[in-house]
Coordinates of C-alpha atoms and ligand atoms in Angstrom, one line a residue:
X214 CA 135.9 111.4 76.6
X215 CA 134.7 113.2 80.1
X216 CA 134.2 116.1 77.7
X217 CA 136.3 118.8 79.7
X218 CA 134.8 117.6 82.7
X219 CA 137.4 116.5 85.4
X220 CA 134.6 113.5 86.3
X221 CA 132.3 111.2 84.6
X222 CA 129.9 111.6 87.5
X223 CA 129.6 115.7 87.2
X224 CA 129.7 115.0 83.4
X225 CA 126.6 112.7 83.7
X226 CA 125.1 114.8 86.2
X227 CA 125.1 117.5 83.6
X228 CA 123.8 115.0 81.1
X229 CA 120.0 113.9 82.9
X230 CA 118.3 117.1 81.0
X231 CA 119.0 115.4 77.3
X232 CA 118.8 112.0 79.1
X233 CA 114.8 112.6 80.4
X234 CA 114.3 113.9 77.2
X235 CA 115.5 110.9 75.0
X236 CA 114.1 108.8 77.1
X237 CA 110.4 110.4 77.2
X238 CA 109.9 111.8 74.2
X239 CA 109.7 108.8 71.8
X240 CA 107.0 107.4 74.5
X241 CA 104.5 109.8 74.0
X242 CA 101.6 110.5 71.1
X243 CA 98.9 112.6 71.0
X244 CA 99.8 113.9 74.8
X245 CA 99.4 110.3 76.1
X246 CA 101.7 107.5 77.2
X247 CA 102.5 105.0 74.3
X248 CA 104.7 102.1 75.4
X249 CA 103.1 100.0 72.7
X250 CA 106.5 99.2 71.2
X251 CA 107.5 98.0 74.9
X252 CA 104.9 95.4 74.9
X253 CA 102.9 97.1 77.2
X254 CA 99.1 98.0 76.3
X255 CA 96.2 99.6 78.2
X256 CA 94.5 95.9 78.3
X257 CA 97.5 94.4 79.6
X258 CA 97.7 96.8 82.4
X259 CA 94.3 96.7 83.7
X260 CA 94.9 93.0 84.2
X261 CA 97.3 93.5 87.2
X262 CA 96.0 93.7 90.6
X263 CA 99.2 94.2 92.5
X264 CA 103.0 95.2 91.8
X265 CA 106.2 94.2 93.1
X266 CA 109.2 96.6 92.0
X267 CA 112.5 94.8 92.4
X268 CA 116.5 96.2 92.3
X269 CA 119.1 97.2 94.5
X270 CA 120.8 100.6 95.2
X271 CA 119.8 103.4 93.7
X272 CA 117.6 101.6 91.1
X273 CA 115.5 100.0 94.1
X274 CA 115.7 104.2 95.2
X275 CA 113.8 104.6 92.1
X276 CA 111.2 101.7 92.8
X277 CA 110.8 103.3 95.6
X278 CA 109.5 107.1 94.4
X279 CA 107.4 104.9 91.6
X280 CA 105.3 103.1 94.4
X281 CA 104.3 106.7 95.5
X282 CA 103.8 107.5 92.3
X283 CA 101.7 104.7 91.3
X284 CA 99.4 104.1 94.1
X285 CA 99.2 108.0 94.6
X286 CA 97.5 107.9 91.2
X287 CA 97.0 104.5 89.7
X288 CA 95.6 103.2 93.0
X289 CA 97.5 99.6 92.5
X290 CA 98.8 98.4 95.7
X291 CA 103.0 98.4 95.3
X292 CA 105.7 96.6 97.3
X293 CA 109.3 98.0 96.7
X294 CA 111.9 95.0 97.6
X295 CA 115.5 94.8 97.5
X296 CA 116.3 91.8 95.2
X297 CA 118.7 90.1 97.1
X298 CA 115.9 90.3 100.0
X299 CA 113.3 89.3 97.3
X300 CA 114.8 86.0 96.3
X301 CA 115.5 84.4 99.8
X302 CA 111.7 85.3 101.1
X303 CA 109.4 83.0 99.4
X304 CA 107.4 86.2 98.1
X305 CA 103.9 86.2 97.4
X306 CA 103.8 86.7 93.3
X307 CA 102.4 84.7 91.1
X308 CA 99.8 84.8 88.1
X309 CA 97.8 88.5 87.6
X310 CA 100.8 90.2 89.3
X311 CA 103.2 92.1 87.2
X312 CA 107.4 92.2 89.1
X313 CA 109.0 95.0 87.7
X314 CA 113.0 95.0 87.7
X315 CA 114.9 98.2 87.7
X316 CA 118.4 97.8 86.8
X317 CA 121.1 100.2 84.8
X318 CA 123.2 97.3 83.6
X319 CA 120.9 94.3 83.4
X320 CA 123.6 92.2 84.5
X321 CA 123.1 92.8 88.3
X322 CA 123.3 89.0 89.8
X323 CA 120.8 89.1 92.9
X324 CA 117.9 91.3 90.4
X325 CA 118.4 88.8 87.5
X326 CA 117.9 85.8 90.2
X327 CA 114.8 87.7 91.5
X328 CA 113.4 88.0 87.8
X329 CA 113.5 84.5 87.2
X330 CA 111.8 83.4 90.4
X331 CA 109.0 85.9 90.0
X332 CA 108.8 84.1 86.5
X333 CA 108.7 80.6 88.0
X334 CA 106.1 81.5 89.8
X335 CA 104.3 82.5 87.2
X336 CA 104.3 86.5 87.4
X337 CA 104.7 88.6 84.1
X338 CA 107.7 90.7 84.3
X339 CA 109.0 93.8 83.2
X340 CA 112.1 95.6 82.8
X341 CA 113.4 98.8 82.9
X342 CA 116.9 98.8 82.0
X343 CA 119.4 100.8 80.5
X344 CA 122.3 98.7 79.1
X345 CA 120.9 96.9 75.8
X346 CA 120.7 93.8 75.0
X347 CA 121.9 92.6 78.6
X348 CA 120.6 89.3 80.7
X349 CA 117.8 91.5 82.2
X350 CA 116.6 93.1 79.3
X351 CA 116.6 89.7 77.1
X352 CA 115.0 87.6 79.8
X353 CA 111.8 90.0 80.9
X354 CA 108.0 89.3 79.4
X355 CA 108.0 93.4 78.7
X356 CA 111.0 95.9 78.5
X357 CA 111.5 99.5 78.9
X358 CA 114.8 100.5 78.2
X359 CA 115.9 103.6 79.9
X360 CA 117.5 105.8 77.4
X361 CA 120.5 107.2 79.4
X362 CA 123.0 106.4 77.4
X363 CA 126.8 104.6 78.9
X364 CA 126.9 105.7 82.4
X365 CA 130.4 105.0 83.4
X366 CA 130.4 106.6 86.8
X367 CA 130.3 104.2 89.4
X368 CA 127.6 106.5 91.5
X369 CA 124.0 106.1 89.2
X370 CA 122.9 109.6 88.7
X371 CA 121.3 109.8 85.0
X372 CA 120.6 106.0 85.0
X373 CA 118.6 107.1 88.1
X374 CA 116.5 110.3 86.7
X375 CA 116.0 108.1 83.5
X376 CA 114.5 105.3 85.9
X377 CA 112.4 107.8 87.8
X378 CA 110.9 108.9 84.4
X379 CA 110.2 105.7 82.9
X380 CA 108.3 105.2 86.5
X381 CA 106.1 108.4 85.6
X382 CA 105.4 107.2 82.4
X383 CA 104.1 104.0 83.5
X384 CA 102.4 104.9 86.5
X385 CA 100.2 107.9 83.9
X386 CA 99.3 104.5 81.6
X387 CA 98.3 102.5 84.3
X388 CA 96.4 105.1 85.7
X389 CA 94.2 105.9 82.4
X390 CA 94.0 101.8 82.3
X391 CA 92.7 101.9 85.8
X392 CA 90.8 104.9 85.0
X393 CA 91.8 106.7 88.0
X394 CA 92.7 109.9 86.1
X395 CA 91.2 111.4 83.5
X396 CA 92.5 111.9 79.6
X397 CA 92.8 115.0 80.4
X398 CA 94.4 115.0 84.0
X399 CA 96.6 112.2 82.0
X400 CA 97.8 114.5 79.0
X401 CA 98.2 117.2 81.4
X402 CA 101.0 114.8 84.0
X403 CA 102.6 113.7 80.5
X404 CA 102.8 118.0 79.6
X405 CA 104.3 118.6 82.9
X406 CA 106.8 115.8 82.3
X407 CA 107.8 116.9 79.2
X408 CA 108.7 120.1 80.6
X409 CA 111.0 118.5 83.4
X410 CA 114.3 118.3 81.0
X411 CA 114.5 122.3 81.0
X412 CA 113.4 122.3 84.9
X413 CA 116.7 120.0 85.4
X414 CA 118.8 122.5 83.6
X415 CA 117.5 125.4 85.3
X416 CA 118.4 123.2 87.9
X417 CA 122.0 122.7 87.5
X418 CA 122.7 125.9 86.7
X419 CA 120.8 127.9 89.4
X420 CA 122.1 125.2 92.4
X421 CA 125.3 124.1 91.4
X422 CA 127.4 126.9 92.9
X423 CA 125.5 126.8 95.8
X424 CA 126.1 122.9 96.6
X425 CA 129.7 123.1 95.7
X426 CA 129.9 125.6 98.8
X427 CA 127.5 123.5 101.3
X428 CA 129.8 120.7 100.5
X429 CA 132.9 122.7 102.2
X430 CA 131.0 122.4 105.2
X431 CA 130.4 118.8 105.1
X432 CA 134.0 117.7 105.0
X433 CA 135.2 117.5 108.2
X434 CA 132.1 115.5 109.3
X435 CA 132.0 111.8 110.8
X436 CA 128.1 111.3 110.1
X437 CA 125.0 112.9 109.1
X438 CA 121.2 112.4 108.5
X439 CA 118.7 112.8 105.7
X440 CA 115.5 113.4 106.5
X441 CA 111.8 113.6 104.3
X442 CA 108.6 112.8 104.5
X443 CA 106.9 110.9 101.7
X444 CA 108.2 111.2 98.1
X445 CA 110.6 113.5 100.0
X446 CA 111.7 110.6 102.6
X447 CA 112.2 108.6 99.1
X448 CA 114.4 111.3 97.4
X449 CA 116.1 111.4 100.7
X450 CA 117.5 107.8 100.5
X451 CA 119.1 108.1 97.1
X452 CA 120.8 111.5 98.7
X453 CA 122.2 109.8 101.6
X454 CA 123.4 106.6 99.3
X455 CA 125.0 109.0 97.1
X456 CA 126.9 110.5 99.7
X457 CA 128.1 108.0 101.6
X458 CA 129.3 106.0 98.2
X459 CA 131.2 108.7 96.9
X460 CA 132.2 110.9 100.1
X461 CA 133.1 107.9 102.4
X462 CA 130.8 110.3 104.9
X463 CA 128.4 107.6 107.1
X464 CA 124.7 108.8 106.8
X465 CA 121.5 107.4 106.8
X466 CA 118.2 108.7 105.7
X467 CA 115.2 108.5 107.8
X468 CA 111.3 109.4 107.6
X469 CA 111.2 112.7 109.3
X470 CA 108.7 111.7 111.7
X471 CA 110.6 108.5 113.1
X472 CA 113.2 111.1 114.5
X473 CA 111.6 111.1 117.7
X474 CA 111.6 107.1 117.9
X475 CA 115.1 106.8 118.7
X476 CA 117.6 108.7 116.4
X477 CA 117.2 112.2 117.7
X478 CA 119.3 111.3 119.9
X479 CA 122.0 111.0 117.8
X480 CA 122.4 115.1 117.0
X481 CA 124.8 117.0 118.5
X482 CA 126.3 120.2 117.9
X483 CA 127.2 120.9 114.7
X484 CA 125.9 117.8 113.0
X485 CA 124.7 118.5 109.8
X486 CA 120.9 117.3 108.6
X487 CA 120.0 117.5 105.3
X488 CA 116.3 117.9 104.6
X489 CA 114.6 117.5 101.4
X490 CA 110.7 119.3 101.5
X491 CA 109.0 119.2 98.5
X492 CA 105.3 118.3 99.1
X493 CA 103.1 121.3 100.6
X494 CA 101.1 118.6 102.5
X495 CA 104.2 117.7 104.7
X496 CA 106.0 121.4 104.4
X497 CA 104.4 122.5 107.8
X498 CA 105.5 118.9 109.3
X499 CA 109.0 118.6 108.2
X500 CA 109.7 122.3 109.1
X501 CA 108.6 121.5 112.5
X502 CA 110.9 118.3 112.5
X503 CA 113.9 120.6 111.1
X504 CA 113.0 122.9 114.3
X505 CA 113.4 120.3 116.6
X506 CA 116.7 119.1 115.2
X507 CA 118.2 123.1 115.1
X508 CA 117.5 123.7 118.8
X509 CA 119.4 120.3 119.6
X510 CA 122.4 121.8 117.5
X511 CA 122.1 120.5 114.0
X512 CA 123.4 122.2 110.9
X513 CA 120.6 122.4 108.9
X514 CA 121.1 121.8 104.9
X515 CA 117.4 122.5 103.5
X516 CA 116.9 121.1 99.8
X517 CA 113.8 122.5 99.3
X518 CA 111.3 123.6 96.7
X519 CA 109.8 127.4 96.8
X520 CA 106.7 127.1 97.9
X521 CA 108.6 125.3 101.1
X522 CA 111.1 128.3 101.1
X523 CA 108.4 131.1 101.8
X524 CA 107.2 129.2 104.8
X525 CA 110.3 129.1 106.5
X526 CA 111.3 131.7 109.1
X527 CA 114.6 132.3 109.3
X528 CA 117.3 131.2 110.8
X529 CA 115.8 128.4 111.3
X530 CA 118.3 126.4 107.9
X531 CA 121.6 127.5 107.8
X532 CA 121.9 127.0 104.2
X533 CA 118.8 126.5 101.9
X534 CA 119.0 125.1 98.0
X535 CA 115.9 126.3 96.4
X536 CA 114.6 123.8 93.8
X537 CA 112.0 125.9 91.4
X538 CA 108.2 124.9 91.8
X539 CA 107.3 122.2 89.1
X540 CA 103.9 120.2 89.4
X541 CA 104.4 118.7 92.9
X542 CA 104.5 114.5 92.0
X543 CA 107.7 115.4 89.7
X544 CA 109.7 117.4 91.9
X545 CA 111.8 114.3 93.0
X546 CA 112.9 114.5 89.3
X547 CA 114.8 118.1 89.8
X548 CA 115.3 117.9 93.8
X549 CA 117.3 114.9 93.2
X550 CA 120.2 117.0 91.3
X551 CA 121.6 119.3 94.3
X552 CA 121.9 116.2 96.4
X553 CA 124.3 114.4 93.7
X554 CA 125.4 117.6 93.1
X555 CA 126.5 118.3 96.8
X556 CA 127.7 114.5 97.1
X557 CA 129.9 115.1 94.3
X558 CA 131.6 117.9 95.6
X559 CA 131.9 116.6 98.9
X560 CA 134.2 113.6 97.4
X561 CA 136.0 116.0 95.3
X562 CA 136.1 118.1 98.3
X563 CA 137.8 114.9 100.1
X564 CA 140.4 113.9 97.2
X565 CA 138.2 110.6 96.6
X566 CA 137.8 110.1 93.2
X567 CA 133.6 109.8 92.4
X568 CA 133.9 108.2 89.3
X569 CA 135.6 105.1 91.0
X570 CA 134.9 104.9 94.4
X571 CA 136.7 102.1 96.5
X572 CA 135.2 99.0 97.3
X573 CA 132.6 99.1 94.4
X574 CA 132.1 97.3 91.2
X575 CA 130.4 99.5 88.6
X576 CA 128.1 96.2 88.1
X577 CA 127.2 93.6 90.4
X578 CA 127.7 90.3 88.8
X579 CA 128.6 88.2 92.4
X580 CA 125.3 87.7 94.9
Ligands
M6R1025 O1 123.0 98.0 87.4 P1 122.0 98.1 88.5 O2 121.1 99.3 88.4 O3 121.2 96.8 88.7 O4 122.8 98.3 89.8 C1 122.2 98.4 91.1 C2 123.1 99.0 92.1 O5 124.3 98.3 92.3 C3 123.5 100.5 91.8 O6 122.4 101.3 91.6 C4 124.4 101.1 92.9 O7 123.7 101.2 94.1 C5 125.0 102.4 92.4 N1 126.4 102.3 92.5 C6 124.5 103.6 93.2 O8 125.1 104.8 92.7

């Protein structure tokens, strides 16, 4: 059933290219978003004034890159909450706003709790889930299921790349019902993320040897960093969350220029930082931030895409993972897979098994 694979996790992992694709090609005609068959239409969208994303873990991770995504291009204000957060804070949602829920099982107790209050107060609500049929997915005003198929790893990795797509989608609809972009700036986002299954393979295959030796030098650590800026500080929290859940390693990811507000001083010889720079606008920042971090004795992990690579002088990352150069507002789709990859072989690395890592519950049913 793990199809020769020792793990479900690196068997999933290997999955997301076929995943993105079930999950995006059915959605498009004519070049152009269609989520007709979701309920959702170009006159509902240009209804909403503001959105609320919803979820916890890694699906809130994906809420997360979407706001960028969405007010990046859509130009709707987002807030990304975490659901158990949500629930307990009197939010401000009501009529005209659209809540969207992320959630891989649709059972999760805390985001089903959070959809039903945004309903009470009168919100529409959609979700994105991938298990059918469950609470979440019956219960929502609109539904996009993620396409994934069973993920039975514990650690969300193609549950999470299917989540991220579904975000693009969206955020390309509501950005031709906003008219914000063009029909033909839109057809030519949904072309570029058509193309991102085969960018995820090359992916796999071109970092995967690469990661599994990085993660020898990660396993005799107490604690590391992740740090990004932007979509990149995004990607980075997912990284560090994958890590820590499967590898038992503590980390936390930060926003590359809050280093020097307190946790610089944290790093100490040998400490490894793991720093994900995708977006030419913030290349020249981050580099400067991994700079800073190398001459205070940090290993430096660089996950970074190519364009990032030929501005870098050396010996400045001990170890650099080249992602290839897609269109820049998709690269968290194929940057994401060396940092599950690396997480993976870290706990493999440390005799933990990934698949079933202690402490956690595949689904969340308890608040
Ligand atoms: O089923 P859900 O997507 O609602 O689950 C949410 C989180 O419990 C889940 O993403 C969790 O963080 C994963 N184990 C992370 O890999």
């Amino acid at each position: 059933e793990k199809g020769g694979y020792p793990h479900f996790m690196i068997k999933e992992i290997k999955e997301q290219p076929e995943a993105i694709r079930t999950t995006v090609a059915p959605r498009v005609r004519a070049g152009l978003p269609c989520l007709e068959e979701c309920g959702i239409t170009l006159e509902k969208l240009r209804e909403f004034k503001s959105i609320s994303v919803v979820a916890c873990g890694t699906a809130m991770h994906a809420g997360l890159v979407g706001k960028y995504i969405i007010e990046s291009i859509a130009r709707v204000p987002v807030t990304v909450d975490i659901a158990s957060e949500f629930r307990y804070r009197n939010p401000i949602v009501g009529e005209g706003d659209l809540v969207i829920i992320i959630s891989q099982s649709g059972e999760t107790a805390d985001s089903l709790a959070a959809m039903r209050l945004a309903k009470q107060k009168g919100a529409t609500t959609l979700a994105i889930v991938n298990a059918k049929g469950s609470s979440i997915a019956r219960e929502a005003d609109m539904l996009i299921y993620t396409l994934a198929g069973p993920e039975i790893s514990v650690a969300s990795t193609k549950a999470y790349i299917t989540q991220l797509s579904v975000m693009y989608l969206f955020a390309f609809e509501l950005a031709l019902a906003k008219e914000t972009v063009s029909e033909a700036e839109c057809k030519r986002l949904v072309s570029a993320l058509l193309k991102m299954p085969e960018a995820v393979k090359y992916v796999i295959e071109t970092t995967e040897e690469k990661c599994k030796y990085v993660a020898t030098k990660l396993i005799t650590t107490d604690s590391l960093l992740y740090i990004g800026r932007g979509l990149d500080y995004a990607l980075s929290m997912e990284g560090s969350l994958k890590l820590k859940e499967v590898s038992y390693i503590h980390s936390e990811s930060y926003a590359a220029g809050e280093l020097k507000h307190g946790t610089i001083s944290l790093i100490e010889d040998g400490m490894p930082v793991i720093s994900v720079a995708t977006q030419s606008d913030l290349i020249a920042k981050t580099i400067s931030n991994i700079v800073e971090v190398k001459s205070r004795g940090a290993m430096n992990i660089l996950v970074c895409s190519e364009a990032c690579a030929r501005t870098l002088e050396d010996g400045i990352a001990d170890y650099v993972i080249k992602v290839p150069q897609t269109d820049e507002l998709l690269m968290p789709i194929s940057a994401v897979v060396p940092l599950q990859i690396l997480a993976y072989y870290t706990a493999v690395n440390k005799g933990n098994d990934p698949d079933k890592p202690r402490n956690l519950a595949k689904s969340v049913t308890v608040e």
